[in-house]
mmCIF file of C-alpha atoms and ligand atoms in Angstrom:
data_model
loop_
_atom_site.group_PDB
_atom_site.id
_atom_site.type_symbol
_atom_site.label_atom_id
_atom_site.label_comp_id
_atom_site.label_asym_id
_atom_site.label_seq_id
_atom_site.Cartn_x
_atom_site.Cartn_y
_atom_site.Cartn_z
ATOM 1 C CA MET A 8 -0.109 -0.039 0.041
ATOM 2 C CA ASN A 9 1.309 3.255 -0.631
ATOM 3 C CA ARG A 10 1.470 5.980 1.584
ATOM 4 C CA ARG A 11 -1.189 7.888 0.237
ATOM 5 C CA ILE A 12 -4.053 4.807 0.339
ATOM 6 C CA GLN A 13 -2.656 4.251 3.747
ATOM 7 C CA THR A 14 -3.635 7.102 5.307
ATOM 8 C CA ILE A 15 -7.438 7.215 3.584
ATOM 9 C CA VAL A 16 -7.771 3.509 4.465
ATOM 10 C CA SER A 17 -6.639 4.441 8.557
ATOM 11 C CA GLY A 18 -8.857 7.597 7.866
ATOM 12 C CA LEU A 19 -11.886 5.133 6.887
ATOM 13 C CA VAL A 20 -11.192 2.934 9.866
ATOM 14 C CA LEU A 21 -10.779 5.734 12.112
ATOM 15 C CA THR A 22 -14.397 7.214 11.087
ATOM 16 C CA ALA A 23 -15.518 3.555 11.501
ATOM 17 C CA ALA A 24 -14.394 3.433 14.732
ATOM 18 C CA MET A 25 -16.267 7.061 15.938
ATOM 19 C CA THR A 26 -18.929 5.870 14.075
ATOM 20 C CA ALA A 27 -19.023 2.262 16.364
ATOM 21 C CA VAL A 28 -18.498 4.521 19.289
ATOM 22 C CA ALA A 29 -22.573 6.148 20.241
ATOM 23 C CA ALA A 30 -23.256 9.916 19.856
ATOM 24 C CA PRO A 31 -23.909 11.208 22.990
ATOM 25 C CA GLU A 32 -27.720 11.140 24.364
ATOM 26 C CA THR A 33 -28.992 13.837 23.488
ATOM 27 C CA VAL A 34 -31.885 15.648 25.248
ATOM 28 C CA VAL A 35 -33.734 18.308 23.582
ATOM 29 C CA VAL A 36 -35.935 21.355 25.619
ATOM 30 C CA TYR A 37 -37.923 24.181 23.750
ATOM 31 C CA SER A 38 -37.476 26.986 26.747
ATOM 32 C CA ALA A 39 -39.805 30.062 27.468
ATOM 33 C CA ARG A 40 -36.998 30.347 30.558
ATOM 34 C CA ASN A 41 -34.257 32.247 29.254
ATOM 35 C CA GLU A 42 -31.185 31.128 27.880
ATOM 36 C CA GLN A 43 -28.647 33.083 30.786
ATOM 37 C CA LEU A 44 -31.055 30.945 33.795
ATOM 38 C CA ILE A 45 -31.225 27.570 32.112
ATOM 39 C CA LYS A 46 -27.450 27.155 30.350
ATOM 40 C CA PRO A 47 -25.834 26.975 33.440
ATOM 41 C CA LEU A 48 -27.411 24.182 34.881
ATOM 42 C CA PHE A 49 -27.172 22.188 31.027
ATOM 43 C CA ASP A 50 -23.867 22.784 31.092
ATOM 44 C CA ALA A 51 -23.332 21.089 34.801
ATOM 45 C CA TYR A 52 -25.785 18.596 33.660
ATOM 46 C CA THR A 53 -23.907 17.358 30.995
ATOM 47 C CA LYS A 54 -20.815 17.391 33.104
ATOM 48 C CA GLU A 55 -21.989 15.506 34.930
ATOM 49 C CA THR A 56 -23.619 12.860 32.974
ATOM 50 C CA GLY A 57 -22.257 13.286 29.790
ATOM 51 C CA VAL A 58 -25.625 13.861 28.318
ATOM 52 C CA VAL A 59 -25.785 16.808 25.871
ATOM 53 C CA VAL A 60 -28.422 19.494 26.376
ATOM 54 C CA GLN A 61 -29.990 20.596 23.416
ATOM 55 C CA PHE A 62 -32.630 23.892 23.409
ATOM 56 C CA ILE A 63 -34.157 26.525 21.975
ATOM 57 C CA THR A 64 -35.727 29.721 23.684
ATOM 58 C CA ASP A 65 -38.939 31.572 22.806
ATOM 59 C CA LYS A 66 -41.866 32.942 24.382
ATOM 60 C CA GLU A 67 -44.225 30.730 25.224
ATOM 61 C CA GLY A 68 -46.884 31.157 23.007
ATOM 62 C CA PRO A 69 -44.678 30.470 19.428
ATOM 63 C CA LEU A 70 -43.039 27.218 21.473
ATOM 64 C CA MET A 71 -46.375 25.793 21.886
ATOM 65 C CA ALA A 72 -47.584 26.624 18.175
ATOM 66 C CA ARG A 73 -43.994 24.921 17.316
ATOM 67 C CA LEU A 74 -45.472 21.824 19.595
ATOM 68 C CA LYS A 75 -48.177 21.228 18.155
ATOM 69 C CA ALA A 76 -47.081 22.064 13.670
ATOM 70 C CA GLU A 77 -44.598 19.877 14.317
ATOM 71 C CA GLY A 78 -46.604 17.481 15.597
ATOM 72 C CA ALA A 79 -45.203 13.417 16.134
ATOM 73 C CA ASN A 80 -42.480 14.854 14.504
ATOM 74 C CA THR A 81 -41.000 17.364 17.000
ATOM 75 C CA PRO A 82 -37.393 17.126 18.464
ATOM 76 C CA ALA A 83 -38.947 18.438 21.542
ATOM 77 C CA ASP A 84 -38.079 15.887 24.955
ATOM 78 C CA VAL A 85 -38.737 18.365 27.416
ATOM 79 C CA PHE A 86 -41.048 21.646 27.099
ATOM 80 C CA MET A 87 -39.915 23.809 30.000
ATOM 81 C CA THR A 88 -42.086 27.847 30.816
ATOM 82 C CA VAL A 89 -43.228 30.042 33.800
ATOM 83 C CA ASP A 90 -46.311 30.047 35.451
ATOM 84 C CA ALA A 91 -48.964 26.754 36.323
ATOM 85 C CA GLY A 92 -51.144 29.036 33.639
ATOM 86 C CA ASN A 93 -48.774 28.173 30.036
ATOM 87 C CA LEU A 94 -47.868 24.932 31.828
ATOM 88 C CA TRP A 95 -51.806 23.650 31.730
ATOM 89 C CA GLN A 96 -52.260 24.709 28.560
ATOM 90 C CA ALA A 97 -49.642 22.996 27.304
ATOM 91 C CA ALA A 98 -51.208 20.141 28.411
ATOM 92 C CA GLU A 99 -55.081 20.682 27.554
ATOM 93 C CA GLU A 100 -53.269 21.249 24.131
ATOM 94 C CA GLY A 101 -52.039 17.645 24.586
ATOM 95 C CA LEU A 102 -48.482 18.269 24.336
ATOM 96 C CA LEU A 103 -47.556 16.850 27.207
ATOM 97 C CA ARG A 104 -47.464 13.434 28.034
ATOM 98 C CA PRO A 105 -47.782 11.850 32.064
ATOM 99 C CA VAL A 106 -45.101 10.784 34.136
ATOM 100 C CA LYS A 107 -44.620 8.256 36.333
ATOM 101 C CA SER A 108 -41.384 9.649 38.418
ATOM 102 C CA ALA A 109 -41.471 9.019 42.480
ATOM 103 C CA THR A 110 -38.486 10.935 42.478
ATOM 104 C CA LEU A 111 -40.322 14.022 41.587
ATOM 105 C CA LYS A 112 -42.962 13.557 43.635
ATOM 106 C CA ALA A 113 -40.438 13.724 46.326
ATOM 107 C CA ASN A 114 -38.576 16.456 45.590
ATOM 108 C CA ILE A 115 -41.297 18.453 44.800
ATOM 109 C CA PRO A 116 -44.327 19.494 46.859
ATOM 110 C CA ALA A 117 -48.125 17.610 45.388
ATOM 111 C CA ASN A 118 -49.583 21.380 45.527
ATOM 112 C CA LEU A 119 -46.339 22.676 42.779
ATOM 113 C CA ARG A 120 -46.834 20.045 40.603
ATOM 114 C CA ASP A 121 -49.823 18.718 38.085
ATOM 115 C CA PRO A 122 -51.958 16.104 40.193
ATOM 116 C CA ASP A 123 -52.384 14.332 36.405
ATOM 117 C CA ASP A 124 -48.298 14.178 36.586
ATOM 118 C CA GLN A 125 -48.386 16.444 32.943
ATOM 119 C CA TRP A 126 -45.953 18.766 34.617
ATOM 120 C CA PHE A 127 -43.644 19.564 37.620
ATOM 121 C CA GLY A 128 -43.044 22.851 39.379
ATOM 122 C CA LEU A 129 -38.622 23.886 39.483
ATOM 123 C CA SER A 130 -39.241 27.085 41.366
ATOM 124 C CA VAL A 131 -41.550 28.997 43.288
ATOM 125 C CA ARG A 132 -42.374 32.299 42.384
ATOM 126 C CA ALA A 133 -44.196 34.279 45.220
ATOM 127 C CA ARG A 134 -46.426 37.423 44.049
ATOM 128 C CA THR A 135 -47.228 39.604 47.183
ATOM 129 C CA ILE A 136 -46.881 43.324 47.815
ATOM 130 C CA VAL A 137 -44.305 45.430 47.553
ATOM 131 C CA TYR A 138 -45.221 48.799 49.112
ATOM 132 C CA ASN A 139 -43.325 52.190 49.289
ATOM 133 C CA THR A 140 -41.456 52.670 53.211
ATOM 134 C CA GLN A 141 -41.502 56.774 53.016
ATOM 135 C CA LYS A 142 -45.606 56.479 52.822
ATOM 136 C CA VAL A 143 -46.818 52.997 54.341
ATOM 137 C CA LYS A 144 -46.533 51.520 57.242
ATOM 138 C CA PRO A 145 -46.727 47.607 57.531
ATOM 139 C CA SER A 146 -49.267 47.528 59.722
ATOM 140 C CA GLU A 147 -51.621 49.429 57.136
ATOM 141 C CA LEU A 148 -50.858 46.049 54.875
ATOM 142 C CA SER A 149 -53.184 42.695 55.959
ATOM 143 C CA THR A 150 -54.532 41.120 52.426
ATOM 144 C CA TYR A 151 -54.851 40.959 48.854
ATOM 145 C CA GLU A 152 -58.372 41.211 48.998
ATOM 146 C CA ASP A 153 -57.904 44.659 51.546
ATOM 147 C CA LEU A 154 -55.943 46.842 48.453
ATOM 148 C CA ALA A 155 -59.686 46.819 47.512
ATOM 149 C CA ALA A 156 -61.112 49.149 49.449
ATOM 150 C CA PRO A 157 -61.101 52.181 49.520
ATOM 151 C CA LYS A 158 -58.488 54.091 51.694
ATOM 152 C CA TRP A 159 -56.263 52.407 49.099
ATOM 153 C CA LYS A 160 -58.130 54.610 46.457
ATOM 154 C CA GLY A 161 -55.191 56.449 44.571
ATOM 155 C CA ARG A 162 -52.995 54.777 46.351
ATOM 156 C CA LEU A 163 -52.555 51.070 43.869
ATOM 157 C CA CYS A 164 -50.936 50.288 41.402
ATOM 158 C CA LEU A 165 -51.063 47.005 39.395
ATOM 159 C CA ARG A 166 -49.471 45.246 36.146
ATOM 160 C CA THR A 167 -51.889 44.626 32.772
ATOM 161 C CA SER A 168 -54.350 41.795 33.255
ATOM 162 C CA LYS A 169 -52.864 40.833 29.964
ATOM 163 C CA LYS A 170 -49.508 38.909 31.738
ATOM 164 C CA VAL A 171 -50.573 35.541 32.739
ATOM 165 C CA TYR A 172 -48.994 36.157 36.306
ATOM 166 C CA ASN A 173 -52.284 38.266 36.926
ATOM 167 C CA GLN A 174 -54.763 35.756 35.165
ATOM 168 C CA SER A 175 -53.566 32.501 37.322
ATOM 169 C CA LEU A 176 -53.737 35.432 41.047
ATOM 170 C CA VAL A 177 -57.558 36.158 40.249
ATOM 171 C CA ALA A 178 -58.185 32.436 38.461
ATOM 172 C CA MET A 179 -56.735 30.761 41.957
ATOM 173 C CA MET A 180 -58.855 33.600 43.822
ATOM 174 C CA ILE A 181 -61.619 32.958 42.036
ATOM 175 C CA HIS A 182 -61.388 29.442 43.283
ATOM 176 C CA GLU A 183 -60.880 30.921 46.874
ATOM 177 C CA HIS A 184 -63.792 33.326 47.138
ATOM 178 C CA GLY A 185 -66.133 32.395 43.905
ATOM 179 C CA GLU A 186 -66.785 34.746 41.030
ATOM 180 C CA ALA A 187 -69.102 36.992 42.491
ATOM 181 C CA LYS A 188 -66.584 37.751 45.851
ATOM 182 C CA THR A 189 -63.676 37.838 43.298
ATOM 183 C CA ALA A 190 -65.160 40.558 40.751
ATOM 184 C CA GLN A 191 -66.155 43.171 44.001
ATOM 185 C CA ILE A 192 -62.279 42.711 45.106
ATOM 186 C CA VAL A 193 -60.812 43.121 41.812
ATOM 187 C CA SER A 194 -63.376 46.150 40.833
ATOM 188 C CA GLY A 195 -62.146 47.287 43.911
ATOM 189 C CA TRP A 196 -58.217 47.408 42.921
ATOM 190 C CA VAL A 197 -59.729 48.792 39.633
ATOM 191 C CA LYS A 198 -61.120 51.931 41.657
ATOM 192 C CA ASN A 199 -58.185 52.385 43.750
ATOM 193 C CA LEU A 200 -55.165 52.565 40.440
ATOM 194 C CA ALA A 201 -53.488 55.007 41.311
ATOM 195 C CA THR A 202 -52.456 55.907 37.080
ATOM 196 C CA ALA A 203 -53.226 52.847 33.799
ATOM 197 C CA PRO A 204 -52.045 49.194 34.341
ATOM 198 C CA PHE A 205 -48.081 48.709 33.244
ATOM 199 C CA ALA A 206 -46.398 46.610 31.279
ATOM 200 C CA ASP A 207 -43.990 45.201 33.465
ATOM 201 C CA ASP A 208 -43.647 44.145 36.963
ATOM 202 C CA ASN A 209 -40.904 46.061 37.262
ATOM 203 C CA SER A 210 -42.208 49.324 36.229
ATOM 204 C CA ALA A 211 -45.192 48.776 38.928
ATOM 205 C CA ILE A 212 -42.304 48.667 41.755
ATOM 206 C CA GLU A 213 -40.714 51.962 40.467
ATOM 207 C CA ALA A 214 -43.683 53.741 40.112
ATOM 208 C CA VAL A 215 -44.010 52.752 43.731
ATOM 209 C CA ALA A 216 -40.652 53.875 45.141
ATOM 210 C CA ALA A 217 -41.359 57.080 43.143
ATOM 211 C CA GLY A 218 -44.660 57.891 45.030
ATOM 212 C CA GLN A 219 -46.507 57.691 41.798
ATOM 213 C CA CYS A 220 -48.934 54.716 43.830
ATOM 214 C CA ASP A 221 -48.137 53.474 47.576
ATOM 215 C CA VAL A 222 -48.373 49.348 46.945
ATOM 216 C CA THR A 223 -48.789 47.028 43.925
ATOM 217 C CA LEU A 224 -48.224 43.561 43.689
ATOM 218 C CA VAL A 225 -45.395 41.778 42.059
ATOM 219 C CA ASN A 226 -42.725 38.195 41.664
ATOM 220 C CA THR A 227 -40.527 38.714 44.218
ATOM 221 C CA TYR A 228 -37.277 38.339 42.057
ATOM 222 C CA TYR A 229 -38.341 41.680 40.273
ATOM 223 C CA PHE A 230 -38.379 43.155 43.287
ATOM 224 C CA GLY A 231 -35.177 41.151 43.521
ATOM 225 C CA ARG A 232 -33.771 42.693 40.498
ATOM 226 C CA LEU A 233 -34.544 46.066 41.157
ATOM 227 C CA ILE A 234 -33.497 45.934 44.804
ATOM 228 C CA GLU A 235 -29.661 44.909 43.934
ATOM 229 C CA ALA A 236 -29.219 47.117 41.167
ATOM 230 C CA LYS A 237 -30.928 50.336 43.362
ATOM 231 C CA PRO A 238 -30.584 49.384 47.145
ATOM 232 C CA LYS A 239 -32.130 52.763 47.987
ATOM 233 C CA LEU A 240 -35.239 52.974 46.278
ATOM 234 C CA PRO A 241 -37.582 53.000 49.361
ATOM 235 C CA VAL A 242 -39.753 49.757 48.784
ATOM 236 C CA ALA A 243 -40.066 46.639 50.885
ATOM 237 C CA ILE A 244 -41.781 43.264 50.336
ATOM 238 C CA PHE A 245 -44.794 42.696 52.336
ATOM 239 C CA TRP A 246 -46.350 38.584 52.896
ATOM 240 C CA PRO A 247 -50.379 39.216 52.749
ATOM 241 C CA ASN A 248 -52.988 36.641 54.339
ATOM 242 C CA GLN A 249 -50.755 35.339 56.924
ATOM 243 C CA SER A 250 -53.955 35.301 59.050
ATOM 244 C CA VAL A 251 -54.901 31.420 60.600
ATOM 245 C CA SER A 252 -58.354 32.546 60.672
ATOM 246 C CA GLN A 253 -58.277 33.390 56.859
ATOM 247 C CA LYS A 254 -59.946 29.886 55.580
ATOM 248 C CA GLU A 255 -57.707 29.964 52.091
ATOM 249 C CA ALA A 256 -54.778 32.076 53.874
ATOM 250 C CA GLY A 257 -51.162 32.264 52.630
ATOM 251 C CA VAL A 258 -49.214 34.324 50.143
ATOM 252 C CA HIS A 259 -50.063 32.990 46.210
ATOM 253 C CA VAL A 260 -47.125 30.521 44.714
ATOM 254 C CA ASN A 261 -46.783 30.050 41.316
ATOM 255 C CA ILE A 262 -44.533 28.378 39.389
ATOM 256 C CA SER A 263 -41.311 27.785 36.458
ATOM 257 C CA GLY A 264 -41.622 24.201 35.460
ATOM 258 C CA ALA A 265 -41.228 21.804 32.988
ATOM 259 C CA GLY A 266 -43.162 18.581 31.011
ATOM 260 C CA ILE A 267 -42.115 16.061 29.049
ATOM 261 C CA ALA A 268 -43.088 16.319 25.080
ATOM 262 C CA LYS A 269 -46.387 13.971 23.930
ATOM 263 C CA HIS A 270 -43.923 13.567 21.191
ATOM 264 C CA ALA A 271 -40.571 12.720 22.698
ATOM 265 C CA LYS A 272 -38.161 11.357 20.835
ATOM 266 C CA ASN A 273 -35.793 10.793 24.251
ATOM 267 C CA PRO A 274 -38.530 10.140 27.307
ATOM 268 C CA ALA A 275 -36.673 8.193 29.691
ATOM 269 C CA ALA A 276 -33.569 10.764 29.752
ATOM 270 C CA ALA A 277 -35.640 13.568 29.510
ATOM 271 C CA VAL A 278 -37.483 12.346 33.048
ATOM 272 C CA LYS A 279 -33.877 11.721 34.245
ATOM 273 C CA LEU A 280 -32.943 15.343 33.251
ATOM 274 C CA LEU A 281 -36.146 16.621 35.453
ATOM 275 C CA GLU A 282 -35.408 14.639 38.125
ATOM 276 C CA TRP A 283 -31.964 15.852 38.265
ATOM 277 C CA LEU A 284 -33.083 19.468 37.925
ATOM 278 C CA SER A 285 -35.419 19.150 40.460
ATOM 279 C CA SER A 286 -32.807 17.227 42.798
ATOM 280 C CA GLU A 287 -30.674 19.185 45.981
ATOM 281 C CA LYS A 288 -27.839 19.289 43.699
ATOM 282 C CA ALA A 289 -29.606 21.229 40.574
ATOM 283 C CA GLN A 290 -32.234 23.177 42.906
ATOM 284 C CA ASN A 291 -29.675 26.464 44.106
ATOM 285 C CA LEU A 292 -28.643 26.755 41.080
ATOM 286 C CA TYR A 293 -32.296 26.685 39.133
ATOM 287 C CA ALA A 294 -33.846 28.876 41.961
ATOM 288 C CA ASP A 295 -31.010 31.680 42.970
ATOM 289 C CA VAL A 296 -29.988 32.882 39.230
ATOM 290 C CA ASN A 297 -33.419 34.507 39.695
ATOM 291 C CA LEU A 298 -33.865 34.964 43.319
ATOM 292 C CA GLU A 299 -36.660 32.420 42.898
ATOM 293 C CA TYR A 300 -37.684 30.255 45.371
ATOM 294 C CA PRO A 301 -35.775 26.738 44.963
ATOM 295 C CA VAL A 302 -39.215 23.868 45.093
ATOM 296 C CA ASN A 303 -37.715 21.259 46.838
ATOM 297 C CA VAL A 304 -38.221 21.863 50.302
ATOM 298 C CA ASN A 305 -34.561 20.364 51.608
ATOM 299 C CA VAL A 306 -32.436 23.507 49.692
ATOM 300 C CA LYS A 307 -32.016 26.569 51.444
ATOM 301 C CA VAL A 308 -33.004 29.745 49.573
ATOM 302 C CA ASP A 309 -30.471 32.175 48.425
ATOM 303 C CA PRO A 310 -28.872 35.109 51.019
ATOM 304 C CA THR A 311 -30.669 37.263 49.398
ATOM 305 C CA VAL A 312 -34.106 36.186 48.765
ATOM 306 C CA ALA A 313 -33.711 34.931 52.730
ATOM 307 C CA ALA A 314 -33.710 37.941 53.851
ATOM 308 C CA TRP A 315 -37.239 39.138 52.975
ATOM 309 C CA GLY A 316 -38.292 36.347 55.577
ATOM 310 C CA THR A 317 -40.067 33.865 55.712
ATOM 311 C CA PHE A 318 -43.872 33.167 54.902
ATOM 312 C CA LYS A 319 -47.022 31.057 54.454
ATOM 313 C CA GLN A 320 -47.695 30.081 51.456
ATOM 314 C CA ASN A 321 -51.667 29.355 49.739
ATOM 315 C CA LEU A 322 -51.186 25.818 49.048
ATOM 316 C CA LEU A 323 -53.260 25.523 47.077
ATOM 317 C CA ASN A 324 -52.733 23.702 43.631
ATOM 318 C CA VAL A 325 -50.994 26.036 40.745
ATOM 319 C CA ARG A 326 -53.315 23.326 38.625
ATOM 320 C CA GLU A 327 -56.278 26.130 39.411
ATOM 321 C CA ALA A 328 -54.832 29.164 38.171
ATOM 322 C CA GLY A 329 -55.250 27.577 34.192
ATOM 323 C CA ARG A 330 -58.450 25.475 34.970
ATOM 324 C CA LEU A 331 -59.822 29.033 35.679
ATOM 325 C CA GLN A 332 -57.644 30.801 33.678
ATOM 326 C CA THR A 333 -60.206 31.385 31.167
ATOM 327 C CA SER A 334 -62.737 32.660 33.665
ATOM 328 C CA ALA A 335 -60.139 35.092 35.362
ATOM 329 C CA VAL A 336 -59.768 36.677 31.934
ATOM 330 C CA LYS A 337 -63.929 37.220 31.176
ATOM 331 C CA LEU A 338 -63.852 38.697 34.543
ATOM 332 C CA MET A 339 -61.274 41.601 34.329
ATOM 333 C CA ASP A 340 -61.992 42.061 30.698
ATOM 334 C CA ARG A 341 -65.739 42.511 31.967
ATOM 335 C CA ILE A 342 -64.414 45.041 35.101
ATOM 336 C CA GLY A 343 -62.510 47.019 32.763
ATOM 337 C CA TYR A 344 -59.083 46.287 34.626
ATOM 338 C CA LYS A 345 -57.020 46.632 31.682
HETATM 339 FE FE1 FE B 405 -41.522 37.127 35.480
#
């Protein structure tokens, strides 16, 4: 054999050898959770297990539309997004499959996962009261419902009802209070507005800090981000509905989470990824990067988050946020909550 042929032959042998070594196992994730929040986790998972996580990120709407359009041909194994309202929607549209996993059940409290096992919470976000410390004493605050009282007239800021966060909050209030009473409460909020609803939680907190209004309802991680950037802002967190005498007491929480795609090509590996994400090892990384709370109760919260104090959470299953979403949207629309 001349040298050139020898090179070609050894090249072929090498190619054959490489093909014989199985390509690394791959899990494909469609994620509405931002790249900067998930990439460090997936890198850590690959380092630990050798499993490669491929992902695309987009808003939940386009991702769900894509899953639907791709049908059985989808490459997606996992769908990841924020808010139980969105996860419920994905399950409702038949985009997910039920998963039997003792690990997920052990790591994730029952109220933070689908009772039919189609999706699982991986971090907890609390939707709570933020107030201006120069204008409001904590003793003036008590419940979500109280923000409908006349004493808050012209003092409340809210984010728009078009965002799933407020749809979920109102949906869970419908579960607790029924439609009629929830309509009264939400109508009281709207009457108390200092200004038109904001496009995002951040603007609502900034308005409170600027004195445009005195109180608002937001997810705590927005408060955390803002206060890390501007520690002198006169704003603080208040945990509402903490009195034991209240029937459905507790702070309203929601989740970011994930489910296994109905047409997953690698469902077993996808379940393993979710199990790992819910484990003590991964939970800090998952929650802390976004100043959220771990779902796994064995995991300590980030010190920045811990500084806001502890609270009793409302234990209503977050699936209600999805189940009553349409009722919530209609109710807010009827009342004129923009
Ligand atoms: Fe958010």
